[in-house]
PDB file of C-alpha atoms in Angstrom:
ATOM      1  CA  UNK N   1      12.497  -4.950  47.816  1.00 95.00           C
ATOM      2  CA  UNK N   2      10.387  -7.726  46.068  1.00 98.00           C
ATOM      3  CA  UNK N   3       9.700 -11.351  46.226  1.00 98.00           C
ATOM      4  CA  UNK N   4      10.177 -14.021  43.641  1.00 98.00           C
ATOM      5  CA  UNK N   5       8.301 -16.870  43.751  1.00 98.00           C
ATOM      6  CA  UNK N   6      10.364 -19.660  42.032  1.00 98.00           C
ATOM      7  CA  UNK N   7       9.456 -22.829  41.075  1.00 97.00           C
ATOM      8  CA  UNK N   8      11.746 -25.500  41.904  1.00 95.00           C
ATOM      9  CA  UNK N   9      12.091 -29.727  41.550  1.00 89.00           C
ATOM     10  CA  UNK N  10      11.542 -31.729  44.741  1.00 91.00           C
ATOM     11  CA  UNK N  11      14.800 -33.477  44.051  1.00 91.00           C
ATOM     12  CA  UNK N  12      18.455 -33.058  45.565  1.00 94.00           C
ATOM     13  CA  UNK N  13      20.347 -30.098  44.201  1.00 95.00           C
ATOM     14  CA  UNK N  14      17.142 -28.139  43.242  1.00 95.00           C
ATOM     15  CA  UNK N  15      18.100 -25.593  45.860  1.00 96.00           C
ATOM     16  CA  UNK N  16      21.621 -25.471  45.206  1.00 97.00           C
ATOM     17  CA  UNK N  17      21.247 -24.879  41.165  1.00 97.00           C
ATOM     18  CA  UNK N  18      19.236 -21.832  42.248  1.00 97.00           C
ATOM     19  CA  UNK N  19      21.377 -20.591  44.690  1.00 97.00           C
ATOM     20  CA  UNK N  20      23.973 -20.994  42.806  1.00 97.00           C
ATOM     21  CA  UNK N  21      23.139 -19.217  39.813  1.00 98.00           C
ATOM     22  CA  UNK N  22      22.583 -16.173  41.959  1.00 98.00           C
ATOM     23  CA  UNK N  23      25.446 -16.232  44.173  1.00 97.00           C
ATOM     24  CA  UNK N  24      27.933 -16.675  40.168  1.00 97.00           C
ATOM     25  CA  UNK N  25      25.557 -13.400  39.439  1.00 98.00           C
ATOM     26  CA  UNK N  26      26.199 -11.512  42.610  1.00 97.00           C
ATOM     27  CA  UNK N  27      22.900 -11.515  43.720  1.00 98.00           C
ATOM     28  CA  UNK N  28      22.223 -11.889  47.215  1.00 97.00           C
ATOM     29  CA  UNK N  29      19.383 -13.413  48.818  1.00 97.00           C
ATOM     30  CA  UNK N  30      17.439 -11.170  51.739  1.00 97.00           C
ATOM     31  CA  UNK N  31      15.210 -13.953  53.447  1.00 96.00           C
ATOM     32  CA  UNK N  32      13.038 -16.054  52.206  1.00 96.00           C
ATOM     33  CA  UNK N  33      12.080 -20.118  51.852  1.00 95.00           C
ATOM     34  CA  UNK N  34      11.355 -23.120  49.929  1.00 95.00           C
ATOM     35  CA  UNK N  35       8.273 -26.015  50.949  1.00 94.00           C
ATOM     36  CA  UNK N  36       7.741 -28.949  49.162  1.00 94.00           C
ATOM     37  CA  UNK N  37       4.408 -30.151  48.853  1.00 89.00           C
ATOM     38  CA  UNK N  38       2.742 -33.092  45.975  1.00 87.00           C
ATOM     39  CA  UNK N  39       5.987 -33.322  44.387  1.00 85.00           C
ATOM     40  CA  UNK N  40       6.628 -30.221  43.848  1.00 89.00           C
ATOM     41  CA  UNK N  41       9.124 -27.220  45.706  1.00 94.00           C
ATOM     42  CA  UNK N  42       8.281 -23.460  45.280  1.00 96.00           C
ATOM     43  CA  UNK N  43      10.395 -20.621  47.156  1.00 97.00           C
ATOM     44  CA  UNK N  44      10.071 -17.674  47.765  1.00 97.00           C
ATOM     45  CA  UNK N  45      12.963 -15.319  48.460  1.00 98.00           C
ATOM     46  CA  UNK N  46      13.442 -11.373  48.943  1.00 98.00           C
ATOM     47  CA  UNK N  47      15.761  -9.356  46.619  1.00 98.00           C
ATOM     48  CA  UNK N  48      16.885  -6.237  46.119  1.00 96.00           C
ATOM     49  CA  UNK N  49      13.851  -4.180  43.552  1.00 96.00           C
ATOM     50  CA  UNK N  50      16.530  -3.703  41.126  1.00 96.00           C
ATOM     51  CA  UNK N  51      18.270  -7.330  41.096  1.00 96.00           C
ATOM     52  CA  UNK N  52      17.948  -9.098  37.726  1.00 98.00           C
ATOM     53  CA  UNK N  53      16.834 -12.251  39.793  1.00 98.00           C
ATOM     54  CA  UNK N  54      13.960 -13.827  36.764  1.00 98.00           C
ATOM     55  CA  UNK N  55      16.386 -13.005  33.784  1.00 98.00           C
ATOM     56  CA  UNK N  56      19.640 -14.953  35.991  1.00 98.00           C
ATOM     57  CA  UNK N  57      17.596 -17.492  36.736  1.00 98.00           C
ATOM     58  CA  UNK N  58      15.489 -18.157  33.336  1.00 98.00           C
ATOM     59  CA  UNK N  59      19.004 -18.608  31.730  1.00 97.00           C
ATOM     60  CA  UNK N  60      19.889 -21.514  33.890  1.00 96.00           C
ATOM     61  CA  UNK N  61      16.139 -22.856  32.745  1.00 97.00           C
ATOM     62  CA  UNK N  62      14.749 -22.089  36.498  1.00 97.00           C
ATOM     63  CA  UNK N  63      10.871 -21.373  36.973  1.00 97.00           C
ATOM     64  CA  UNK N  64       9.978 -17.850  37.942  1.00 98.00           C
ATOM     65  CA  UNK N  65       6.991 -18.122  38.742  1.00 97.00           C
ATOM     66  CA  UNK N  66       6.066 -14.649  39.413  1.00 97.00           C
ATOM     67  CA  UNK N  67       8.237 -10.978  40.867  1.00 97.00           C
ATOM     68  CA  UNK N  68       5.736  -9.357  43.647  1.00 96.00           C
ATOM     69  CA  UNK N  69       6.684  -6.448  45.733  1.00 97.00           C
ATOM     70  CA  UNK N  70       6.802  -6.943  49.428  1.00 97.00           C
ATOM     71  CA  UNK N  71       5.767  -4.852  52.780  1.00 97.00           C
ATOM     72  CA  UNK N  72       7.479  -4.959  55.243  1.00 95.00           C
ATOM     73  CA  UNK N  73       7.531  -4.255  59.089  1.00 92.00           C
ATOM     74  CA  UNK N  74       9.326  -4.962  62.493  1.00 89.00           C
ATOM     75  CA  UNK N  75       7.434  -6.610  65.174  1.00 85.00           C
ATOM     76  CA  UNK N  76       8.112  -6.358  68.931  1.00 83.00           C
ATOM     77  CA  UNK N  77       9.437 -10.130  69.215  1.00 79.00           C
ATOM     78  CA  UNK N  78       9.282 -10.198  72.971  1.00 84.00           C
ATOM     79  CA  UNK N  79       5.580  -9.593  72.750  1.00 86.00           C
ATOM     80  CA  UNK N  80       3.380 -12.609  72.065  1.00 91.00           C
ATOM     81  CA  UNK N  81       0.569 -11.979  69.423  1.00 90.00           C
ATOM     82  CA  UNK N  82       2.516  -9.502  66.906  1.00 89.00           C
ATOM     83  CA  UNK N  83       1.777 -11.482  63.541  1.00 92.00           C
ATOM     84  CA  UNK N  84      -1.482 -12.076  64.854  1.00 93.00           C
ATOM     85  CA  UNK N  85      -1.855  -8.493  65.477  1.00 90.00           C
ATOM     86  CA  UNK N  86      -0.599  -7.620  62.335  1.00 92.00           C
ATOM     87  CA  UNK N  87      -2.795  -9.921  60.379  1.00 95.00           C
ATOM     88  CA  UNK N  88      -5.938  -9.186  61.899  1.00 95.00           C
ATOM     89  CA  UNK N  89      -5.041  -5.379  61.042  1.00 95.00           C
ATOM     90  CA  UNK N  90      -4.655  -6.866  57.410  1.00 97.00           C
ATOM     91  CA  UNK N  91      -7.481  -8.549  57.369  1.00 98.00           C
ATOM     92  CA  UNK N  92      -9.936  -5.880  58.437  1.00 97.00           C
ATOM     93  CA  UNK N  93      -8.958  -3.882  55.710  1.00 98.00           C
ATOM     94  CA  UNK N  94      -9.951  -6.741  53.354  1.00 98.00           C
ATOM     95  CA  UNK N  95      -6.301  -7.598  52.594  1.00 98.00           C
ATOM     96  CA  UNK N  96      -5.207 -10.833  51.501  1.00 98.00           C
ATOM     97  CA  UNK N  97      -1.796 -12.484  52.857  1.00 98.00           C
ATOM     98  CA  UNK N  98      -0.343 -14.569  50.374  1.00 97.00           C
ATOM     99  CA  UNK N  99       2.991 -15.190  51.529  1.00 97.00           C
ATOM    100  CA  UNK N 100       4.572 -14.040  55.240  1.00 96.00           C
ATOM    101  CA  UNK N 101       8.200 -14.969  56.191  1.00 96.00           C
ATOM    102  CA  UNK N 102      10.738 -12.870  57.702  1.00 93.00           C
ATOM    103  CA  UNK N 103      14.029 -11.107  56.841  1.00 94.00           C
ATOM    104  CA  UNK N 104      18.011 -11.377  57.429  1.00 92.00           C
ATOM    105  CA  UNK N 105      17.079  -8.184  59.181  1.00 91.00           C
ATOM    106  CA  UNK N 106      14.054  -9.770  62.049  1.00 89.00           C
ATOM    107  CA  UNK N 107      11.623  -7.807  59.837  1.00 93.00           C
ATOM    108  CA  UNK N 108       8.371  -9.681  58.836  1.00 94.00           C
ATOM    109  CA  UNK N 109       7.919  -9.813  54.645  1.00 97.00           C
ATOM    110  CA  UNK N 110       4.635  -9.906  53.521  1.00 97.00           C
ATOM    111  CA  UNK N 111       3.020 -10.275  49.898  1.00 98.00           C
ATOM    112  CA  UNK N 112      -0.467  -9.356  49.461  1.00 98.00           C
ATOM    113  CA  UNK N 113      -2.982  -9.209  46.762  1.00 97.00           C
ATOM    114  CA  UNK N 114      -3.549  -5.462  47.490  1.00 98.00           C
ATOM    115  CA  UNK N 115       0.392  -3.854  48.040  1.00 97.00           C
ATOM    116  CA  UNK N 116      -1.164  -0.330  48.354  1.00 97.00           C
ATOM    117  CA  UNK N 117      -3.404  -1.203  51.086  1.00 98.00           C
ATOM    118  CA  UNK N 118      -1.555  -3.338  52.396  1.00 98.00           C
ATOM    119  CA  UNK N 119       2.041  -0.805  52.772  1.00 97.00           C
ATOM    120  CA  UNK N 120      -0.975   1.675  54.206  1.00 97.00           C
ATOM    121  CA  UNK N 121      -1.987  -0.870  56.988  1.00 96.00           C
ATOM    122  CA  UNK N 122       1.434  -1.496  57.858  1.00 95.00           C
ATOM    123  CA  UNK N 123       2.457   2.041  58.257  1.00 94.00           C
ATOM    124  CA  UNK N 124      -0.558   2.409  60.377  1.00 94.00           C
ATOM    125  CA  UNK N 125      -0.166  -0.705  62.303  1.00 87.00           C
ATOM    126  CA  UNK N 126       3.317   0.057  63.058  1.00 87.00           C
ATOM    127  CA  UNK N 127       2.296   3.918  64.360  1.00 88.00           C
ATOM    128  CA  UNK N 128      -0.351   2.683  66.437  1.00 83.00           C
ATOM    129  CA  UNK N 129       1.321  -0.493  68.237  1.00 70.00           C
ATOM    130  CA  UNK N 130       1.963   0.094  72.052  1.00 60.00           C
ATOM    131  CA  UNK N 131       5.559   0.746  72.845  1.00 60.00           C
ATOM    132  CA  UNK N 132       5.937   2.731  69.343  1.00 58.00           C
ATOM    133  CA  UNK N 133       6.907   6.309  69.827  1.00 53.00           C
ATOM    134  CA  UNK N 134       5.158   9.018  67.878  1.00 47.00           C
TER     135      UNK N 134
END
């Protein structure tokens, strides 16, 4: 899986040029979100590793801002405290969280500024968590 970050105009229809383009290539979008802030929208939505996402999109004249691989892991949602959990266990390893939103699939996406570590902390995070067998 990865994440594109797309750039997109705070303006009606923004979202719907995008989405568009994608849906006419059969690309289909895995979670994700777009925030508006000074103006200015930028998304970022999961996609399949292998999905031409940038090269559909910089034909219709769309921003991609930049294609970053993800990590990803399932958290306990009827326990309180599991992103906090998981963050602190990022953070302690000196990993940065850029982005964190979840999945169609309840799984929490994260991109970091240090993917190997980052995939290694998850693994460990998710072995060690109470409740997790093995």
């Amino acid at each position: 899986m990865k994440d594109v970050e797309i750039l997109l105009g705070d303006r009606p229809g923004a979202l719907a040029r995008m989405a568009g383009a994608l849906g006419r290539a059969g690309i289909s979008i895995e979670g994700g979100g777009a925030w508006c802030f000074g103006g200015r929208a930028v998304a970022h939505f999961l996609f399949d590793a292998a999905a031409p996402v940038a090269q559909v999109l910089r034909a219709e004249g769309i921003t991609v801002l930049a294609e970053q691989p993800v990590v990803t892991l399932r958290l306990d949602q009827a326990r309180p405290g599991q992103l906090g959990a998981a963050a602190a266990a990022m953070a302690a390893a000196g990993v940065n969280l850029r982005v964190q939103y979840s999945d169609h699939d309840h799984r929490l996406v994260l991109v970091a500024d240090d993917p190997a570590t980052a995939a290694r902390v998850a693994a460990e995070w998710m072995r060690r968590r109470p409740g997790h067998p093995g």
